[in-house]
Coordinates of C-alpha atoms and ligand atoms in Angstrom, one line a residue:
X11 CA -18.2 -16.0 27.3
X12 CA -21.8 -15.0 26.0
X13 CA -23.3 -18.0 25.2
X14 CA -26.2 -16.2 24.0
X15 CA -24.9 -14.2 21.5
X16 CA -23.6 -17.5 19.1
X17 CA -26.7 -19.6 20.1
X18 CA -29.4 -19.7 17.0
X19 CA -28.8 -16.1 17.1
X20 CA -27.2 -16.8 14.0
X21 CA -29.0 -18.4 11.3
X22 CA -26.7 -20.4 8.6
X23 CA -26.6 -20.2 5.2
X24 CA -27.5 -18.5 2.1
X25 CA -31.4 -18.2 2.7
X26 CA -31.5 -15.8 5.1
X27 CA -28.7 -13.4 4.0
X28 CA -28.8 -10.3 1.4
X29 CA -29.0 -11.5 -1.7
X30 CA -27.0 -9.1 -3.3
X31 CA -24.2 -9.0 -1.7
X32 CA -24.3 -13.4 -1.3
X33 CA -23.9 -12.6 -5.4
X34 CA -21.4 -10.3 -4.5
X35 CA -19.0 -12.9 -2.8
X36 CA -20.6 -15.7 -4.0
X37 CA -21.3 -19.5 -2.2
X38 CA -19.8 -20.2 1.0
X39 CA -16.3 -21.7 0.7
X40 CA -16.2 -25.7 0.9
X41 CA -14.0 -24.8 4.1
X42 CA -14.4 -22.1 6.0
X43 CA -11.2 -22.4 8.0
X44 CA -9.1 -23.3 4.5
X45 CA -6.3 -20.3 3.8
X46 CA -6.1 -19.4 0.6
X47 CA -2.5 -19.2 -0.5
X48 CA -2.6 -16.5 -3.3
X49 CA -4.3 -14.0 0.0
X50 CA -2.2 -15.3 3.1
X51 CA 1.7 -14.6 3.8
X52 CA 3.5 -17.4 2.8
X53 CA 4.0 -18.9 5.9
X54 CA 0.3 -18.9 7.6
X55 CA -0.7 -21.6 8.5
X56 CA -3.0 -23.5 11.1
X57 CA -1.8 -25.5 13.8
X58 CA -4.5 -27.0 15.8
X59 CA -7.4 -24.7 14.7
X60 CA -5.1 -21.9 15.5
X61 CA -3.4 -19.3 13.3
X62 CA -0.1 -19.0 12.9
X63 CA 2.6 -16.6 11.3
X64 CA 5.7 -18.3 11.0
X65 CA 5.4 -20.5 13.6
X66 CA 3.9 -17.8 16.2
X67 CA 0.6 -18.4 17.2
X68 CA -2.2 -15.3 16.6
X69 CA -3.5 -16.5 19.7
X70 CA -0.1 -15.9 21.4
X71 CA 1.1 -12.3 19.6
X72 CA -1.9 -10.9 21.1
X73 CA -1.7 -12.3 24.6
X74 CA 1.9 -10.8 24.7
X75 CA 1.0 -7.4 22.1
X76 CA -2.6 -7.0 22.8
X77 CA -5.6 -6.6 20.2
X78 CA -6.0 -5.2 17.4
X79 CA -2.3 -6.3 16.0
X80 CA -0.7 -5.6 12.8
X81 CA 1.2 -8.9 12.3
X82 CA 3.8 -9.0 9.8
X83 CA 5.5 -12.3 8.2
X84 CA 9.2 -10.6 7.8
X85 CA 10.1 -13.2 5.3
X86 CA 7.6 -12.7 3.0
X87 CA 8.5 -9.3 3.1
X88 CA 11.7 -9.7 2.3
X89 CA 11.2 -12.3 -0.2
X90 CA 9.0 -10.1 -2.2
X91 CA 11.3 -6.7 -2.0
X92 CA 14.2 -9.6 -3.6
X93 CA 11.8 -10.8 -6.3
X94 CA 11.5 -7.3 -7.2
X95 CA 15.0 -6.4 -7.2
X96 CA 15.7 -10.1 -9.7
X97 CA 12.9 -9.5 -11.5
X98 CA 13.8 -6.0 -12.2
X99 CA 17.7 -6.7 -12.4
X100 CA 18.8 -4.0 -14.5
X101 CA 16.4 -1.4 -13.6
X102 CA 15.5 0.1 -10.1
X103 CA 13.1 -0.8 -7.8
X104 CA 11.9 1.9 -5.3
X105 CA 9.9 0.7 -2.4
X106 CA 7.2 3.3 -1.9
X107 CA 7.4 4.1 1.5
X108 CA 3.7 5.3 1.5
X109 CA 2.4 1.6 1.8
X110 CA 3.8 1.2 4.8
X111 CA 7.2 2.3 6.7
X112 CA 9.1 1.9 9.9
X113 CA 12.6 2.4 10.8
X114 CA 12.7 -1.7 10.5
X115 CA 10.6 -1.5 7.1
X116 CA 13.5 1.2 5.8
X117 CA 16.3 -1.4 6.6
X118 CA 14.7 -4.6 5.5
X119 CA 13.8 -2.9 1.8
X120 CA 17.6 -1.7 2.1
X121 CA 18.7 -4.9 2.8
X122 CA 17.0 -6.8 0.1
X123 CA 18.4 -4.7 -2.6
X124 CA 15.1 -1.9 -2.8
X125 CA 15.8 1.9 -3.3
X126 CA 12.9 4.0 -1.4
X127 CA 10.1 6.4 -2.4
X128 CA 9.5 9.6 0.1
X129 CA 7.2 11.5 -0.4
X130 CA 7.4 14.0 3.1
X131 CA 9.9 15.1 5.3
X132 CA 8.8 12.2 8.2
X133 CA 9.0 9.3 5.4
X134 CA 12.5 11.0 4.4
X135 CA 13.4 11.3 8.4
X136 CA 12.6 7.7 8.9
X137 CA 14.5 5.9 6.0
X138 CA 17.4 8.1 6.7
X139 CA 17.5 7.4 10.6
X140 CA 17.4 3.6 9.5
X141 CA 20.8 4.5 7.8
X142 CA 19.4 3.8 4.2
X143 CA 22.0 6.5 2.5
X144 CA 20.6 9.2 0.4
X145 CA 21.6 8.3 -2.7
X146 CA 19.3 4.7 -2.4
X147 CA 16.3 7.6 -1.8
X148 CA 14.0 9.1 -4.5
X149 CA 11.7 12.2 -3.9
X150 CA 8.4 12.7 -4.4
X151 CA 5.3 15.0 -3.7
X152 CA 3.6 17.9 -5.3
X153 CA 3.9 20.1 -2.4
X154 CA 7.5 19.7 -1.1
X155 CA 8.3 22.9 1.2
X156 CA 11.1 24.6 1.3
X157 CA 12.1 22.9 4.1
X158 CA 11.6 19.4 2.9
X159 CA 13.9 20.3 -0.3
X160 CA 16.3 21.7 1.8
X161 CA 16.6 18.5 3.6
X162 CA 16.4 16.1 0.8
X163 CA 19.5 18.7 -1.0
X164 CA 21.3 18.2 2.0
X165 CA 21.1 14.6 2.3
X166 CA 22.4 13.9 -0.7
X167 CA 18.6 12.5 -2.0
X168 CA 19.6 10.9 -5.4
X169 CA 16.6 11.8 -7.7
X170 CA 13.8 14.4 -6.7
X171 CA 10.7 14.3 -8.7
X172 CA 9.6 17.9 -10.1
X173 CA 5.9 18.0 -9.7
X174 CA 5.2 21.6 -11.0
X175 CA 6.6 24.8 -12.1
X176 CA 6.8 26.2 -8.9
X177 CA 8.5 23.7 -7.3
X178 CA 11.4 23.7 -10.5
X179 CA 12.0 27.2 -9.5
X180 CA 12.1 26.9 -5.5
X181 CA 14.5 23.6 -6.3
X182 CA 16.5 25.8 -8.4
X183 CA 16.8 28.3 -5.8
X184 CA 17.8 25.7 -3.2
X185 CA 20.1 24.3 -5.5
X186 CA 22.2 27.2 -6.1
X187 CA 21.6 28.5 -2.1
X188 CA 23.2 25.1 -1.2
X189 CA 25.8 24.6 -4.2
X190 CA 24.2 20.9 -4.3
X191 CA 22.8 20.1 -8.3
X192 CA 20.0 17.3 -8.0
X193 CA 18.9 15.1 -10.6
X194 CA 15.8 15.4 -11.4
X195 CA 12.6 13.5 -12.9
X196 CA 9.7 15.6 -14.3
X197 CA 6.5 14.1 -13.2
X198 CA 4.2 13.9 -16.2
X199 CA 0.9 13.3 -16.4
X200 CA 0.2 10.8 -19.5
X201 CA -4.0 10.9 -19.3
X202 CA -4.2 7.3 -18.3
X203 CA -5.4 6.0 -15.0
X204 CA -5.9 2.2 -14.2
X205 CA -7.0 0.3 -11.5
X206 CA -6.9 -3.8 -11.7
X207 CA -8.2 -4.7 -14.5
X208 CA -9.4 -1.5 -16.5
X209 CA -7.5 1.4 -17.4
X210 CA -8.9 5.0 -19.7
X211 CA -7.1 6.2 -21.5
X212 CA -8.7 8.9 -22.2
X213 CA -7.4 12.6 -20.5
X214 CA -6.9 12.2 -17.1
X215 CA -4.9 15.4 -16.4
X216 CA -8.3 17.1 -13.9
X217 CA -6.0 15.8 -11.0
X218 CA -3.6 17.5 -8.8
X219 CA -0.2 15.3 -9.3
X220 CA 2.3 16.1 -12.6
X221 CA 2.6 17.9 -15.8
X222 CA 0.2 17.4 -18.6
X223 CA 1.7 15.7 -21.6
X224 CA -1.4 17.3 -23.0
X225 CA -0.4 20.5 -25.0
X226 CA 3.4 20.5 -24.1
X227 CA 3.4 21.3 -20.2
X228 CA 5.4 18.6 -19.3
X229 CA 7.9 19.5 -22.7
X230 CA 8.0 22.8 -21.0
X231 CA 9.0 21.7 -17.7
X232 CA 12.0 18.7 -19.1
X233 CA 13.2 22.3 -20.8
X234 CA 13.1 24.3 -18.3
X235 CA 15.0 21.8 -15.9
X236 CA 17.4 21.1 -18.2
X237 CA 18.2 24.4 -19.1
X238 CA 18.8 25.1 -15.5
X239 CA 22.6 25.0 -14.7
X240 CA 21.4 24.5 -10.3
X241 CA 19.8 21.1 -12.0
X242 CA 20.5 18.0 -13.8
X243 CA 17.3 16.3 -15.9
X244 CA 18.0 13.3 -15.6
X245 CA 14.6 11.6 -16.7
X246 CA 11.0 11.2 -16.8
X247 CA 8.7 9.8 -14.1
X248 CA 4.7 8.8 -14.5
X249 CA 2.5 7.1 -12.3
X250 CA -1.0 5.6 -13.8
X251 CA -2.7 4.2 -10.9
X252 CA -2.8 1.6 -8.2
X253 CA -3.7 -2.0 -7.6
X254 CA -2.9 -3.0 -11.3
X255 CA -3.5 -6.3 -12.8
X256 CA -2.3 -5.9 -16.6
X257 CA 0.4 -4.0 -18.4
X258 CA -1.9 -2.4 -20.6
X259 CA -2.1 0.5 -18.7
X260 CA 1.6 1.0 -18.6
X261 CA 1.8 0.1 -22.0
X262 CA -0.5 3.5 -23.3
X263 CA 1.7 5.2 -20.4
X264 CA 5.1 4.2 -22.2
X265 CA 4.2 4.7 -25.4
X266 CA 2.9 7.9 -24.3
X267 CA 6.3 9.0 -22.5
X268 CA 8.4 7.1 -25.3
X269 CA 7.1 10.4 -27.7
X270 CA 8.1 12.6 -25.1
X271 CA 11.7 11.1 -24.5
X272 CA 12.2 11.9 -28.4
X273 CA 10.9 15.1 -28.3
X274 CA 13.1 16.0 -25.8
X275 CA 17.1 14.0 -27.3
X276 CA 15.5 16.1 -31.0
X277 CA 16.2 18.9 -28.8
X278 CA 19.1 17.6 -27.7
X279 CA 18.6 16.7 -24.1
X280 CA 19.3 13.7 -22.3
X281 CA 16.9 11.0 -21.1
X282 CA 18.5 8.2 -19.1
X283 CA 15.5 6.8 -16.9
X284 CA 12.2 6.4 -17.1
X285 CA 10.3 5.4 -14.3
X286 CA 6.7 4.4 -14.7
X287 CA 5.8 4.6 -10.9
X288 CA 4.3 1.8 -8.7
X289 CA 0.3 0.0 -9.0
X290 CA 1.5 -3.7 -8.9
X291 CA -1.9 -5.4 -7.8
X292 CA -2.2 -8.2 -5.4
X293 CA -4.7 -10.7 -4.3
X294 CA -7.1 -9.1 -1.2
X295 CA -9.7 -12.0 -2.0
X296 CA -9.1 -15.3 -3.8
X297 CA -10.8 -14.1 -7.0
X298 CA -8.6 -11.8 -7.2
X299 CA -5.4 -12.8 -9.7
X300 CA -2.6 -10.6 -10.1
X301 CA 0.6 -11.5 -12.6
X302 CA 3.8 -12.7 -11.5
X303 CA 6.8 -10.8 -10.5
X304 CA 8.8 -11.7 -13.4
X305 CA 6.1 -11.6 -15.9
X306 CA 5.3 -8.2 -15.5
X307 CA 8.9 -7.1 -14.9
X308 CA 9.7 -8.9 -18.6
X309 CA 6.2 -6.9 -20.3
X310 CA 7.4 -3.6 -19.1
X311 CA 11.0 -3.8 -19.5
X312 CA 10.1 -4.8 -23.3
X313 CA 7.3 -2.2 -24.3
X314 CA 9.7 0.2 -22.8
X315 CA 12.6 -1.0 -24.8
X316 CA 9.9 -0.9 -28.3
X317 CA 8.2 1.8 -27.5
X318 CA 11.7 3.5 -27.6
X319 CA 13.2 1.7 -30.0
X320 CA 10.0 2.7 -32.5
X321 CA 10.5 6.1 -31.5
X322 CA 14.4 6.1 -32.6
X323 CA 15.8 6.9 -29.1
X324 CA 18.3 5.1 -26.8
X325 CA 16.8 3.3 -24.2
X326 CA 16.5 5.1 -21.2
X327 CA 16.7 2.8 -17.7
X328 CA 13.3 1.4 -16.3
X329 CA 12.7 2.2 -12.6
X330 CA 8.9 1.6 -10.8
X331 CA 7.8 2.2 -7.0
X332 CA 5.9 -0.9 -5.9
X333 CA 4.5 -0.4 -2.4
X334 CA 1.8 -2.3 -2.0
X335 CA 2.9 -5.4 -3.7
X336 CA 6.1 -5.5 -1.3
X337 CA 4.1 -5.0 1.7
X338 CA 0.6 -5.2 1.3
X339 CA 0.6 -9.5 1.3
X340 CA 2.9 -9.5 4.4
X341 CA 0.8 -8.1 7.1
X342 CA -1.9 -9.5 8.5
X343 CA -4.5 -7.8 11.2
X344 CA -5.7 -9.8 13.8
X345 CA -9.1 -8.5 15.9
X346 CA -11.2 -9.5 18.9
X347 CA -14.1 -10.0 18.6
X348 CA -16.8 -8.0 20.9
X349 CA -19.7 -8.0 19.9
X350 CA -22.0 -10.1 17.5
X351 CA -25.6 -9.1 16.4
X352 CA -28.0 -10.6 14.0
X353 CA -29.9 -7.6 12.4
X354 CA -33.0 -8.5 10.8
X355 CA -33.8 -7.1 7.9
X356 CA -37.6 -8.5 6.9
X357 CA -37.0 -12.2 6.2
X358 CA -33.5 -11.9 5.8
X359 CA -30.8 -11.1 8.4
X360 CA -26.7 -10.6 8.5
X361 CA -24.5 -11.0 11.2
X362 CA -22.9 -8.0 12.3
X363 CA -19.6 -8.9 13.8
X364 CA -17.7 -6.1 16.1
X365 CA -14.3 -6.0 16.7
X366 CA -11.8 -3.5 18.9
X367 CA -10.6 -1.5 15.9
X368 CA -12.1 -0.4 12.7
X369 CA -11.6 2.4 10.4
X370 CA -9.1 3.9 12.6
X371 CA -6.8 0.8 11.6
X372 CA -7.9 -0.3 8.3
X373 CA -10.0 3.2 6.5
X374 CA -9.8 1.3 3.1
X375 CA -13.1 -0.2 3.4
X376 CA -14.8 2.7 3.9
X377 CA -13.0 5.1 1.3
X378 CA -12.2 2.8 -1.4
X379 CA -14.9 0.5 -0.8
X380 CA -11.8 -2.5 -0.6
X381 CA -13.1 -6.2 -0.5
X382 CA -10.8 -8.4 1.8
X383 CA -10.8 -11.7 2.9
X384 CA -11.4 -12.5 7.0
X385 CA -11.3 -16.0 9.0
X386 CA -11.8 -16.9 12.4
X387 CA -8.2 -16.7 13.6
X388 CA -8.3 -18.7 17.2
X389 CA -9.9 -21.9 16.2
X390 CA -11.4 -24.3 13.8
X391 CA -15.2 -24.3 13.8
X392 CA -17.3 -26.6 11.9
X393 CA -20.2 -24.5 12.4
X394 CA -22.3 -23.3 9.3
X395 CA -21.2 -20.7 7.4
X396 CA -23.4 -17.5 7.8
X397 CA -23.0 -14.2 5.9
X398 CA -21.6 -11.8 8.3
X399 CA -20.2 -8.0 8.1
X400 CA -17.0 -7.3 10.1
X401 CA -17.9 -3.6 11.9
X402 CA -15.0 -1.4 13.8
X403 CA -16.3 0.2 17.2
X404 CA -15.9 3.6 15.6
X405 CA -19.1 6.0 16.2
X406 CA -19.4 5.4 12.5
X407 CA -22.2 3.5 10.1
X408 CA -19.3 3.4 7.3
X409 CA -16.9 1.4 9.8
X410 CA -17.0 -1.7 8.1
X411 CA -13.9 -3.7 8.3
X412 CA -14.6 -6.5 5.7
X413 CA -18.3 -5.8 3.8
X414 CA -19.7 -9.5 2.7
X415 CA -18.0 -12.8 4.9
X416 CA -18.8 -16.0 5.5
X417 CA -18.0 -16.7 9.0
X418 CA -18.8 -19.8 11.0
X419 CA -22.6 -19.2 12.2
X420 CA -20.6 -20.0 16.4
X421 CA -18.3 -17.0 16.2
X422 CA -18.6 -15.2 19.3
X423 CA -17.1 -12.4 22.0
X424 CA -13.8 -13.5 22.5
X425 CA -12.9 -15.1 19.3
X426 CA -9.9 -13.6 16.9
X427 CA -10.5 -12.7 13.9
X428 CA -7.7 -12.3 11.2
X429 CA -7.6 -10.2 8.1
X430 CA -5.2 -10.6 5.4
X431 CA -3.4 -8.3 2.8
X432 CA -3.5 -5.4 5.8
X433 CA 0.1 -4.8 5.1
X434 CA 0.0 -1.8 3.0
X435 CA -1.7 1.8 3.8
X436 CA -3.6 0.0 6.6
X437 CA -1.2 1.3 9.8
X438 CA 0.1 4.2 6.7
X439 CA -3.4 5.7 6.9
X440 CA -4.5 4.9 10.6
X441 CA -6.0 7.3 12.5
X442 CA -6.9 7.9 15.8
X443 CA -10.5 8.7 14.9
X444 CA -12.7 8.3 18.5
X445 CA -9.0 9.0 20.6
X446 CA -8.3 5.2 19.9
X447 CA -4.7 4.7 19.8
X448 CA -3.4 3.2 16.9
X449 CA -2.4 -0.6 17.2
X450 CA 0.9 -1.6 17.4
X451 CA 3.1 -3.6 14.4
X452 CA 4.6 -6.8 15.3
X453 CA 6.9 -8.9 12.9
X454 CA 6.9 -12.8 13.3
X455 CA 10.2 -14.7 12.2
X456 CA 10.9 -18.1 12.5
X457 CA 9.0 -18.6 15.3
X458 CA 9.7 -15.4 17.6
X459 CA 8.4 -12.0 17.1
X460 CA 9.6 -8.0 17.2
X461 CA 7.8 -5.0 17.8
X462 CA 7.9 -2.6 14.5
X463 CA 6.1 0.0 15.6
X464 CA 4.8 0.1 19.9
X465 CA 1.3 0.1 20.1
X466 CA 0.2 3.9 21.4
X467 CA -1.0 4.4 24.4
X468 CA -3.7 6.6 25.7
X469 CA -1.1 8.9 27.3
X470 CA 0.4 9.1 24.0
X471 CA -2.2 10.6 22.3
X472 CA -3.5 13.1 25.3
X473 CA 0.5 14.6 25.5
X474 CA -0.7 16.9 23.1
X475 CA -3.6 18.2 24.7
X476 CA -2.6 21.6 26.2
X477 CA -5.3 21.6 29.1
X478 CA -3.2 18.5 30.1
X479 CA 0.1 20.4 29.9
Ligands
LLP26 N1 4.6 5.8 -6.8 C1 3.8 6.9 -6.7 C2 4.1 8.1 -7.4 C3 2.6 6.8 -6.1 O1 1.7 7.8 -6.0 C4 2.2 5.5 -5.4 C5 1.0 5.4 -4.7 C6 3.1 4.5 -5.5 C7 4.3 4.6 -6.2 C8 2.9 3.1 -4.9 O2 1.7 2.5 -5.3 P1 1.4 1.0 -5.0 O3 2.4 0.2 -5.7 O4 1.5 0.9 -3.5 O5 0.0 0.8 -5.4 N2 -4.1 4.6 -0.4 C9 -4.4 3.9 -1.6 C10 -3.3 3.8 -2.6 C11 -2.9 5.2 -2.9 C12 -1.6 5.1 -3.6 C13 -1.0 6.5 -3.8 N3 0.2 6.4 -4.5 C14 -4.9 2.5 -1.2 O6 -5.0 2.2 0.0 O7 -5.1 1.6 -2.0

């Protein structure tokens, strides 16, 4: 241990930190080694200081799975795919695969009652390996190839979501080539786009997914799909945004849609579904407060059924495509620490804590500029709270793990350091930026744990280096 590096090193408290950012994430917590319940899986807890996943010790996944670790709680998990599928009873609930998704991942969601969202030819390759049949599988993407729609045709994919006019076409094609007719959605673009707590609704069609609702592009394309005898229209699809914390947004987008749907029955097609994507928002920090389940499964499912019902046409079937809000609250990442500096910066200072991964695991930081919430994992420490940066090890100024944290003013080389809410598009959008090798996914269960996804090695990422061959 370097007893240096946690000795006075590290001044406590708010005086000596950036005062911006201390607004920014406000006082210290009353206790630093408290987990908050609306951030944490449901069954963290500490057990003598340490951190635990239900009932496996951080401490002892990472002596047996090394560091950094993706630690998943399976039954929250699957406790939140089955809230979905009750809340939702009557509708469909597609997990998006995008968020996260393993062989395991495909079964559990399968299991708990969850259609799935692909959106390539390896997300498609994965859920159907796991044995989730084709007709539980939706489609999407605005670049399918050929060769992905061949697949998806011949798999018997239950609903593929048109993203443009070329693609209606090359399906068509495929479709007759194949002698298999697939139902189709039209993607539209309604010109709203929220993220937690705002939405515009103002034109947001400058953007490379759907068909405008704006001047009749997406009327076109409903026609021109349903007109096709190689496919079957079988509904409308939108997707507003991501990490949403109020209907609102999906109200504008419903109402929006609702107009279409009776556009298209005056014309004398058929509407029966309307799915208005995933976006369900959860809690990355305590401030953050994100509806229930049910209550926003009840808001949609009703302006759907008005917004219909004012526009004089049947009710078509609800669907969304949570991904995050299945997975993202499950998984937890757990770090080492390595380093810890005290940068001074002209009366004031901030801790700059280092740990073995970094953007590579968790890019969300750096590209969306995401909060999250961090504690020292290993221990309890009654040590002052000092305002601290978590950095990756990433040649990289923008590797920042967690931004603003109060951590206790002892942590040092060594420690463990657990993030929460790393379950979705944390290992989806890893990379293996600096040849680091992308850490591996553990699940905990009643007190044992299973590998999701090995961690790589170094060998597996210098196998495709042809001066190697
Ligand atoms: N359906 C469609 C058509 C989508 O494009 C997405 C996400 C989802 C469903 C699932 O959204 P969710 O419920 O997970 O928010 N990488 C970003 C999020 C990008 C989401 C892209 N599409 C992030 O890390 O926040």
């Amino acid at each position: 241990m370097d007893t240096l590096a946690c000795m006075p090193a590290h001044p406590a408290g708010p005086r000596h930190e950036d005062l911006t950012h201390a607004a920014r994430i406000g006082e210290p917590p009353a206790d630093l080694n408290a987990l908050s319940e609306s951030v944490w899986p449901a069954t963290a807890a500490r057990v003598d200081g340490v951190l635990e996943l239900a009932g496996v010790p951080v401490t002892q996944a990472v002596a047996e799975y090394g560091s950094p670790l993706f630690l998943l709680d399976e039954r929250h998990f699957r406790q939140a795919a089955r809230a979905y599928a009750q809340a939702y009873a009557g509708a469909d609930v597609y997990y998006a695969a995008k968020a996260f998704l393993s062989g395991r991942i495909a079964r559990w969601a399968d299991e708990q009652g969850l259609r799935i969202d692909v959106c390539t030819m390896g997300e498609l390759e994965v859920a159907l390996r796991a044995g989730v049949s084709g007709d539980r599988l939706l489609f999407h993407g605005n670049n399918k190839s050929e060769q992905e729609l061949r697949r998806a045709l011949e798999a018997g994919v239950s609903r593929i979501v048109a993203d443009s006019f070329d693609e209606i076409g090359r399906l068509s094609r495929l479709a007759e080539q194949t002698g298999v007719r697939p139902n189709v959605l039209v993607r539209v673009t309604v010109g709203v786009e929220a993220h937690t707590h705002e939405f515009i609704a103002t034109a947001h069609e400058d953007q490379k997914f759907g068909l405008a609702l704006a001047g009749g592009v997406a009327a076109s394309a409903a026609k021109a799909v349903a007109e096709d005898p190689h496919l079957n229209l079988i509904g409308l699809h939108s997707h507003i945004g991501s990490q949403i914390f109020d209907a609102a947004g999906f109200e504008v987008a419903a109402h929006r849609m609702a107009g279409l749907v009776a556009d298209l029955v005056t014309d004398g097609h058929r509407i029966e579904e309307l799915n208005l994507g995933g976006g369900m928002g959860i809690a990355y920090t305590p401030d953050d407060d994100p509806p229930r389940v049910q209550d926003m499964a009840k808001q949609l499912q009703s302006i759907v059924t008005r917004e219909c019902e004012l526009a004089g046409v049947p009710v078509p079937r609800l669907a969304v495509e949570p991904g995050r809000a299945i997975v993202g609250s499950a998984g937890i990442t757990v770090y080492e620490v390595g380093t810890v500096k005290t940068v001074d910066l002209g009366g004031r200072s901030r801790l700059y804590v280092s740990v073995d991964g970094g953007m590579s695991d968790n890019i969300r930081t750096a590209l969306y500029g995401a909060d999250y919430t961090v504690v020292l994992a290993g221990r309890n420490s009654s040590a002052e709270p000092v305002l601290s940066r978590v950095v990756g090890k990433h040649c990289e100024s923008g590797d920042v793990v967690v931004r603003d944290a109060w951590l206790p003013g002892d942590v040092q080389p060594g420690d463990l350091l657990a993030v929460a809410a790393t379950g979705a598009y944390c290992r989806s959008m890893a990379s293996n930026y600096n040849y680091v090798p992308k850490p591996a996914v553990v699940a905990a269960l009643d007190g044992s744990c299973s590998v999701v996804l090995h961690r790589e090695s170094l060998e597996d990422l210098i196998r495709g280096d042809a001066a190697f061959d």
